[in-house]
Amino acid sequence: MTNTLPTTDIRPARWLHRLCVLAVCLVWPLIWVGGLVTTYDAGMAVPDWPATYGYNLFLYPYKTWLLGPFDLFIEHGHRLLGAVVGFVAIGIVIAAFAKEPRRWVRWFCVGLLVMVIAQGLLGGMRVVLGDRTLAMVHGCFGPAFFAVCVVAAVVTSDFWWRRNDSTTMGLPKIGRGILAVGFCLIGLSYLQLVLGAQLRHVQPTTRPGIFAMIIMLHVMTAFILWAATGGAWLRLRRCGDLTLSRPAAGLVGLVAVQIALGIGTWVVNYGWPSILEWVPGSADFLIRAKGFADSIIVTAHVATGSLILAVSAMLTARLGRERSRRRNESPSDDSAITKQPELAVSSDSVPATVTS
């Protein structure tokens, strides 16, 4: 499918899109580092906030940070990377109001900045108050912010501005059903994250029965999500657009990897389950507290869950845009091809003199 931009004076804000992509590329590593902070119980390695042992965040001695204890390294690094993401979010808002012609996109970018500020405050209050519940909320809010960054990258990309041409005419319409499946993928993947956060930040007062129930819900939701991704891929594999079918296929693989990482997380935390005792080496397996390889498995499980949510959000945003674009087609009309550029512009891009 050809990526052709509308032939008008309205053009995508290139720097806005690049900054959104940069935010996506920074937030996922930030989630990895945040996951390591929880895995190593390093959330209180720096007991004050927003300062770091009395120093300004950016003036803390780098040798003490780099050569100090590992929990200090990842906690202070988490704060530094979060601050960089905040600066990028400010740049996104500036670029949006400077170059972006769509009013709703500008305010969407403002919402992105508000989210990163709220996430920073949640992390700070978790340190100041020492509250595990705030740590859980902080862990659930981060993936949501990651998904919003991905959607921002989609709505500012060439894909969103692409118009129909002769190569796209006659492709099957995208109905409400598949769009609803996309929203279900978002809901299921986020529910998985919330259930997983409750397991990672389990309260000392949690009863064993409640803990077991959360585990069962977590496992059941994982396989329901896997089935839903398979159904979405079957619906989209012949849609005629690789920008839709490939992410759907990727989601099937990601959920499969996530289930495998979930089994690995259980093994390194609680030992081999009875149903896997037939696996060679299971009898000699020994649980090691905070082993590096084990912590990578646990953190990868967390980060992959966030990636599944982000890809689901990207796919749903693209589905909504492509559905709107294909509904504007009129294949039976001989002049449809010549009229289509105007439809593509008017459906989403209003001249700046109207929107400003």
Tab-separated table of C-alpha atoms in Angstrom:
chain	number	residue	atom	x	y	z
A	1	MET	CA	0.000	0.000	0.000
A	2	THR	CA	1.398	3.377	-0.991
A	3	ASN	CA	1.986	6.078	1.621
A	4	THR	CA	0.830	9.174	-0.250
A	5	LEU	CA	0.335	12.495	1.528
A	6	PRO	CA	-2.467	14.933	0.657
A	7	THR	CA	-1.578	17.445	-2.032
A	8	THR	CA	-2.489	20.554	0.008
A	9	ASP	CA	-0.652	23.179	2.018
A	10	ILE	CA	-1.310	21.194	5.204
A	11	ARG	CA	1.596	18.905	6.040
A	12	PRO	CA	2.452	16.609	8.961
A	13	ALA	CA	4.547	18.093	11.732
A	14	ARG	CA	7.731	16.089	11.147
A	15	TRP	CA	9.540	17.138	14.321
A	16	LEU	CA	6.478	16.399	16.405
A	17	HIS	CA	6.396	12.851	15.060
A	18	ARG	CA	10.131	12.402	15.653
A	19	LEU	CA	9.801	13.546	19.252
A	20	CYS	CA	6.883	11.151	19.794
A	21	VAL	CA	8.968	8.291	18.411
A	22	LEU	CA	11.840	9.350	20.690
A	23	ALA	CA	9.471	9.245	23.662
A	24	VAL	CA	8.425	5.700	22.723
A	25	CYS	CA	12.076	4.650	22.441
A	26	LEU	CA	12.820	6.100	25.895
A	27	VAL	CA	9.757	4.944	27.802
A	28	TRP	CA	10.180	1.224	27.170
A	29	PRO	CA	13.729	1.173	28.624
A	30	LEU	CA	12.330	3.271	31.478
A	31	ILE	CA	9.805	0.498	32.149
A	32	TRP	CA	12.647	-2.051	32.110
A	33	VAL	CA	14.630	-0.062	34.683
A	34	GLY	CA	11.521	0.493	36.780
A	35	GLY	CA	10.865	-3.243	36.696
A	36	LEU	CA	14.411	-3.897	37.929
A	37	VAL	CA	13.840	-1.412	40.759
A	38	THR	CA	10.854	-3.453	41.943
A	39	THR	CA	12.550	-6.816	41.362
A	40	TYR	CA	15.527	-5.789	43.500
A	41	ASP	CA	13.374	-3.930	46.076
A	42	ALA	CA	15.445	-0.845	45.273
A	43	GLY	CA	12.592	1.657	45.467
A	44	MET	CA	13.948	3.048	48.741
A	45	ALA	CA	17.647	2.966	47.762
A	46	VAL	CA	17.411	6.773	47.590
A	47	PRO	CA	15.272	7.768	50.589
A	48	ASP	CA	14.660	11.421	49.646
A	49	TRP	CA	12.820	13.022	46.732
A	50	PRO	CA	13.124	15.060	44.490
A	51	ALA	CA	16.701	15.358	45.730
A	52	THR	CA	19.186	12.464	45.782
A	53	TYR	CA	20.847	12.294	49.199
A	54	GLY	CA	20.545	16.083	49.395
A	55	TYR	CA	21.984	16.675	45.917
A	56	ASN	CA	20.129	18.067	42.950
A	57	LEU	CA	19.009	15.163	40.784
A	58	PHE	CA	21.347	16.140	37.942
A	59	LEU	CA	24.300	17.108	40.177
A	60	TYR	CA	24.620	13.879	42.143
A	61	PRO	CA	28.263	12.673	41.827
A	62	TYR	CA	28.348	10.360	38.839
A	63	LYS	CA	31.144	8.203	40.300
A	64	THR	CA	29.065	7.503	43.397
A	65	TRP	CA	26.154	6.612	41.147
A	66	LEU	CA	28.025	4.456	38.636
A	67	LEU	CA	30.387	2.770	41.087
A	68	GLY	CA	28.051	2.498	44.056
A	69	PRO	CA	25.630	-0.286	45.029
A	70	PHE	CA	23.513	-1.759	42.248
A	71	ASP	CA	20.216	-0.756	43.879
A	72	LEU	CA	21.400	2.876	43.997
A	73	PHE	CA	22.514	2.620	40.360
A	74	ILE	CA	19.121	1.486	39.052
A	75	GLU	CA	17.014	3.743	41.292
A	76	HIS	CA	18.928	6.931	40.490
A	77	GLY	CA	19.148	5.884	36.828
A	78	HIS	CA	15.389	5.394	36.815
A	79	ARG	CA	14.905	8.948	38.064
A	80	LEU	CA	17.332	10.409	35.527
A	81	LEU	CA	15.713	8.600	32.606
A	82	GLY	CA	12.269	9.654	33.825
A	83	ALA	CA	13.434	13.292	33.881
A	84	VAL	CA	14.684	12.968	30.296
A	85	VAL	CA	11.278	11.617	29.241
A	86	GLY	CA	9.689	14.637	30.938
A	87	PHE	CA	11.868	17.032	28.922
A	88	VAL	CA	10.940	15.194	25.716
A	89	ALA	CA	7.252	15.508	26.650
A	90	ILE	CA	7.704	19.275	27.045
A	91	GLY	CA	9.313	19.352	23.595
A	92	ILE	CA	6.345	17.423	22.183
A	93	VAL	CA	3.898	20.030	23.493
A	94	ILE	CA	6.003	22.905	22.107
A	95	ALA	CA	6.262	21.222	18.689
A	96	ALA	CA	2.526	20.471	18.681
A	97	PHE	CA	1.487	24.070	19.311
A	98	ALA	CA	4.102	25.365	16.877
A	99	LYS	CA	3.452	23.115	13.879
A	100	GLU	CA	0.488	20.776	14.395
A	101	PRO	CA	-2.661	21.973	12.542
A	102	ARG	CA	-5.103	19.674	14.379
A	103	ARG	CA	-6.387	21.068	17.647
A	104	TRP	CA	-7.261	17.685	19.149
A	105	VAL	CA	-3.715	16.431	18.578
A	106	ARG	CA	-2.311	19.478	20.379
A	107	TRP	CA	-4.401	18.782	23.446
A	108	PHE	CA	-3.625	15.088	23.218
A	109	CYS	CA	0.033	16.063	23.548
A	110	VAL	CA	-0.811	18.228	26.547
A	111	GLY	CA	-2.473	15.201	28.113
A	112	LEU	CA	0.717	13.222	27.484
A	113	LEU	CA	2.714	15.844	29.402
A	114	VAL	CA	0.200	15.780	32.271
A	115	MET	CA	0.547	11.995	32.437
A	116	VAL	CA	4.329	12.069	32.709
A	117	ILE	CA	4.117	14.716	35.458
A	118	ALA	CA	1.570	12.604	37.336
A	119	GLN	CA	3.769	9.525	36.970
A	120	GLY	CA	6.738	11.403	38.414
A	121	LEU	CA	4.649	12.594	41.348
A	122	LEU	CA	3.409	9.064	42.005
A	123	GLY	CA	6.980	7.789	42.067
A	124	GLY	CA	8.045	10.591	44.398
A	125	MET	CA	5.157	10.065	46.817
A	126	ARG	CA	5.907	6.343	46.858
A	127	VAL	CA	9.424	7.181	48.130
A	128	VAL	CA	8.350	9.881	50.594
A	129	LEU	CA	5.459	7.881	52.052
A	130	GLY	CA	6.980	4.408	51.635
A	131	ASP	CA	3.598	3.104	50.463
A	132	ARG	CA	3.434	-0.227	48.557
A	133	THR	CA	0.001	0.644	47.181
A	134	LEU	CA	1.432	3.762	45.533
A	135	ALA	CA	4.205	1.586	44.114
A	136	MET	CA	1.538	-0.634	42.535
A	137	VAL	CA	-0.333	2.359	41.088
A	138	HIS	CA	2.970	3.768	39.793
A	139	GLY	CA	3.685	0.424	38.130
A	140	CYS	CA	0.260	0.326	36.453
A	141	PHE	CA	0.331	3.945	35.265
A	142	GLY	CA	3.678	3.617	33.459
A	143	PRO	CA	2.443	1.142	30.796
A	144	ALA	CA	-0.624	3.324	30.197
A	145	PHE	CA	1.664	6.278	29.532
A	146	PHE	CA	3.739	4.086	27.191
A	147	ALA	CA	0.583	3.227	25.228
A	148	VAL	CA	-0.381	6.904	24.973
A	149	CYS	CA	3.092	7.722	23.598
A	150	VAL	CA	2.644	5.018	20.955
A	151	VAL	CA	-0.757	6.407	19.953
A	152	ALA	CA	0.777	9.893	19.714
A	153	ALA	CA	3.414	8.488	17.347
A	154	VAL	CA	0.653	6.907	15.235
A	155	VAL	CA	-1.537	10.004	14.895
A	156	THR	CA	1.459	12.149	13.895
A	157	SER	CA	2.868	9.622	11.396
A	158	ASP	CA	2.573	9.458	7.612
A	159	PHE	CA	0.118	6.583	8.058
A	160	TRP	CA	-2.439	8.927	9.577
A	161	TRP	CA	-2.072	11.449	6.747
A	162	ARG	CA	-2.100	8.844	3.999
A	163	ARG	CA	-4.818	9.204	1.392
A	164	ASN	CA	-6.488	6.531	-0.728
A	165	ASP	CA	-5.260	5.986	-4.250
A	166	SER	CA	-5.919	3.541	-7.061
A	167	THR	CA	-4.006	0.768	-5.261
A	168	THR	CA	-6.288	0.883	-2.210
A	169	MET	CA	-9.657	0.915	-3.987
A	170	GLY	CA	-11.786	-2.173	-3.531
A	171	LEU	CA	-10.162	-3.348	-0.300
A	172	PRO	CA	-12.544	-4.891	2.254
A	173	LYS	CA	-14.209	-2.511	4.668
A	174	ILE	CA	-13.224	-2.559	8.352
A	175	GLY	CA	-16.338	-3.034	10.450
A	176	ARG	CA	-17.143	-2.164	14.028
A	177	GLY	CA	-16.557	-5.753	15.103
A	178	ILE	CA	-12.822	-5.821	14.473
A	179	LEU	CA	-12.485	-2.353	15.979
A	180	ALA	CA	-14.245	-3.644	19.095
A	181	VAL	CA	-11.759	-6.537	19.180
A	182	GLY	CA	-8.959	-3.973	19.219
A	183	PHE	CA	-10.426	-2.267	22.278
A	184	CYS	CA	-10.886	-5.674	23.910
A	185	LEU	CA	-7.178	-6.352	23.364
A	186	ILE	CA	-6.356	-3.081	25.133
A	187	GLY	CA	-8.680	-3.909	28.028
A	188	LEU	CA	-7.447	-7.484	28.453
A	189	SER	CA	-3.773	-6.548	28.251
A	190	TYR	CA	-4.215	-3.774	30.811
A	191	LEU	CA	-6.172	-6.085	33.105
A	192	GLN	CA	-3.225	-8.468	32.908
A	193	LEU	CA	-0.899	-5.667	33.989
A	194	VAL	CA	-3.106	-4.743	36.942
A	195	LEU	CA	-3.343	-8.358	38.113
A	196	GLY	CA	0.406	-8.787	37.702
A	197	ALA	CA	1.059	-5.600	39.685
A	198	GLN	CA	-1.015	-6.968	42.553
A	199	LEU	CA	1.122	-10.108	42.562
A	200	ARG	CA	4.412	-8.149	42.454
A	201	HIS	CA	3.334	-5.707	45.172
A	202	VAL	CA	1.387	-8.165	47.289
A	203	GLN	CA	0.474	-6.792	50.701
A	204	PRO	CA	1.627	-8.674	53.837
A	205	THR	CA	-2.000	-8.869	54.974
A	206	THR	CA	-3.201	-10.583	51.782
A	207	ARG	CA	-4.807	-13.933	52.557
A	208	PRO	CA	-3.549	-17.034	50.708
A	209	GLY	CA	-6.970	-17.610	49.158
A	210	ILE	CA	-7.032	-14.108	47.645
A	211	PHE	CA	-3.493	-14.560	46.354
A	212	ALA	CA	-4.425	-17.853	44.689
A	213	MET	CA	-7.525	-16.280	43.130
A	214	ILE	CA	-5.459	-13.441	41.626
A	215	ILE	CA	-3.034	-15.995	40.177
A	216	MET	CA	-5.872	-17.968	38.568
A	217	LEU	CA	-7.388	-14.806	37.096
A	218	HIS	CA	-3.965	-13.778	35.819
A	219	VAL	CA	-3.441	-17.121	34.070
A	220	MET	CA	-6.972	-17.307	32.649
A	221	THR	CA	-6.802	-13.757	31.292
A	222	ALA	CA	-3.478	-14.543	29.615
A	223	PHE	CA	-4.984	-17.387	27.576
A	224	ILE	CA	-8.127	-15.381	26.783
A	225	LEU	CA	-5.893	-12.575	25.523
A	226	TRP	CA	-3.912	-15.063	23.436
A	227	ALA	CA	-7.137	-16.352	21.844
A	228	ALA	CA	-8.284	-12.773	21.173
A	229	THR	CA	-5.005	-11.894	19.440
A	230	GLY	CA	-5.366	-15.002	17.291
A	231	GLY	CA	-8.889	-13.990	16.324
A	232	ALA	CA	-7.745	-10.460	15.464
A	233	TRP	CA	-4.969	-11.820	13.247
A	234	LEU	CA	-7.369	-14.158	11.424
A	235	ARG	CA	-9.657	-11.206	10.718
A	236	LEU	CA	-6.861	-8.922	9.538
A	237	ARG	CA	-4.533	-11.224	7.614
A	238	ARG	CA	-6.405	-10.534	4.365
A	239	CYS	CA	-7.280	-6.892	4.984
A	240	GLY	CA	-4.847	-5.724	2.273
A	241	ASP	CA	-2.734	-3.582	4.602
A	242	LEU	CA	0.461	-4.927	6.141
A	243	THR	CA	0.495	-2.083	8.670
A	244	LEU	CA	-2.533	-3.812	10.231
A	245	SER	CA	-1.918	-7.524	9.644
A	246	ARG	CA	1.716	-7.566	10.769
A	247	PRO	CA	1.114	-5.978	14.218
A	248	ALA	CA	-1.774	-8.413	14.705
A	249	ALA	CA	0.533	-11.346	13.931
A	250	GLY	CA	3.198	-9.847	16.181
A	251	LEU	CA	0.721	-9.703	19.064
A	252	VAL	CA	0.103	-13.450	18.805
A	253	GLY	CA	3.835	-14.073	19.153
A	254	LEU	CA	4.265	-11.527	21.950
A	255	VAL	CA	1.536	-13.083	24.087
A	256	ALA	CA	3.091	-16.525	23.535
A	257	VAL	CA	6.449	-15.159	24.722
A	258	GLN	CA	4.701	-13.498	27.657
A	259	ILE	CA	3.129	-16.772	28.756
A	260	ALA	CA	6.526	-18.473	28.599
A	261	LEU	CA	8.077	-15.639	30.623
A	262	GLY	CA	5.216	-15.930	33.110
A	263	ILE	CA	6.039	-19.600	33.653
A	264	GLY	CA	9.696	-18.647	34.086
A	265	THR	CA	8.739	-15.939	36.593
A	266	TRP	CA	6.779	-18.433	38.645
A	267	VAL	CA	9.670	-20.899	38.602
A	268	VAL	CA	12.309	-18.384	39.754
A	269	ASN	CA	10.015	-17.011	42.480
A	270	TYR	CA	8.242	-20.117	43.788
A	271	GLY	CA	9.928	-23.155	42.233
A	272	TRP	CA	8.737	-25.643	39.646
A	273	PRO	CA	4.973	-26.219	39.631
A	274	SER	CA	3.885	-29.829	40.030
A	275	ILE	CA	2.623	-30.050	36.451
A	276	LEU	CA	6.158	-29.296	35.175
A	277	GLU	CA	8.074	-31.755	37.325
A	278	TRP	CA	8.721	-33.896	34.229
A	279	VAL	CA	11.039	-31.192	32.806
A	280	PRO	CA	14.715	-32.300	32.998
A	281	GLY	CA	16.566	-30.517	35.785
A	282	SER	CA	13.451	-29.528	37.714
A	283	ALA	CA	14.339	-31.732	40.688
A	284	ASP	CA	17.697	-30.015	41.163
A	285	PHE	CA	16.395	-26.468	40.673
A	286	LEU	CA	17.248	-24.070	43.488
A	287	ILE	CA	15.558	-20.698	44.043
A	288	ARG	CA	18.131	-17.917	44.267
A	289	ALA	CA	17.175	-14.601	45.796
A	290	LYS	CA	17.878	-11.717	43.422
A	291	GLY	CA	19.948	-13.727	40.952
A	292	PHE	CA	20.792	-11.635	37.895
A	293	ALA	CA	19.446	-14.081	35.302
A	294	ASP	CA	16.307	-14.633	37.388
A	295	SER	CA	15.722	-10.890	37.738
A	296	ILE	CA	16.013	-10.452	33.974
A	297	ILE	CA	13.311	-13.088	33.427
A	298	VAL	CA	10.976	-11.412	35.921
A	299	THR	CA	11.596	-7.920	34.525
A	300	ALA	CA	11.228	-9.119	30.932
A	301	HIS	CA	7.812	-10.479	31.892
A	302	VAL	CA	6.807	-7.017	33.137
A	303	ALA	CA	8.250	-5.167	30.124
A	304	THR	CA	6.666	-7.540	27.596
A	305	GLY	CA	3.266	-6.964	29.174
A	306	SER	CA	3.702	-3.227	28.620
A	307	LEU	CA	4.768	-3.879	25.025
A	308	ILE	CA	1.637	-5.954	24.394
A	309	LEU	CA	-0.523	-3.080	25.673
A	310	ALA	CA	1.347	-0.577	23.485
A	311	VAL	CA	1.077	-2.694	20.321
A	312	SER	CA	-2.635	-3.274	21.014
A	313	ALA	CA	-3.135	0.491	21.313
A	314	MET	CA	-1.174	1.093	18.100
A	315	LEU	CA	-3.210	-1.517	16.212
A	316	THR	CA	-6.517	-0.117	17.476
A	317	ALA	CA	-5.567	3.453	16.533
A	318	ARG	CA	-4.595	2.328	13.047
A	319	LEU	CA	-7.794	0.308	12.719
A	320	GLY	CA	-9.903	3.330	13.623
A	321	ARG	CA	-8.100	5.530	11.117
A	322	GLU	CA	-8.210	2.957	8.316
A	323	ARG	CA	-11.887	2.285	8.970
A	324	SER	CA	-12.637	5.990	8.598
A	325	ARG	CA	-10.543	6.163	5.427
A	326	ARG	CA	-12.182	3.172	3.744
A	327	ARG	CA	-15.678	4.344	4.651
A	328	ASN	CA	-14.971	7.443	2.557
A	329	GLU	CA	-14.313	5.339	-0.525
A	330	SER	CA	-16.852	5.263	-3.340
A	331	PRO	CA	-15.589	2.545	-5.728
A	332	SER	CA	-18.719	2.721	-7.843
A	333	ASP	CA	-18.159	6.393	-8.546
A	334	ASP	CA	-15.854	6.995	-11.515
A	335	SER	CA	-14.557	10.187	-9.933
A	336	ALA	CA	-13.774	8.577	-6.568
A	337	ILE	CA	-10.038	8.542	-7.138
A	338	THR	CA	-9.872	12.231	-7.911
A	339	LYS	CA	-12.122	13.142	-4.990
A	340	GLN	CA	-10.347	10.977	-2.461
A	341	PRO	CA	-7.522	13.410	-1.563
A	342	GLU	CA	-10.119	15.977	-0.513
A	343	LEU	CA	-11.920	13.364	1.592
A	344	ALA	CA	-8.678	12.343	3.257
A	345	VAL	CA	-7.877	15.919	4.202
A	346	SER	CA	-11.347	16.974	5.290
A	347	SER	CA	-11.877	13.887	7.433
A	348	ASP	CA	-9.033	14.719	9.787
A	349	SER	CA	-7.154	17.860	8.802
A	350	VAL	CA	-8.877	21.230	9.122
A	351	PRO	CA	-6.992	24.307	7.925
A	352	ALA	CA	-5.120	26.082	10.666
A	353	THR	CA	-7.209	29.245	10.199
A	354	VAL	CA	-10.238	27.308	11.454
A	355	THR	CA	-8.618	25.269	14.217
A	356	SER	CA	-6.427	27.952	15.752
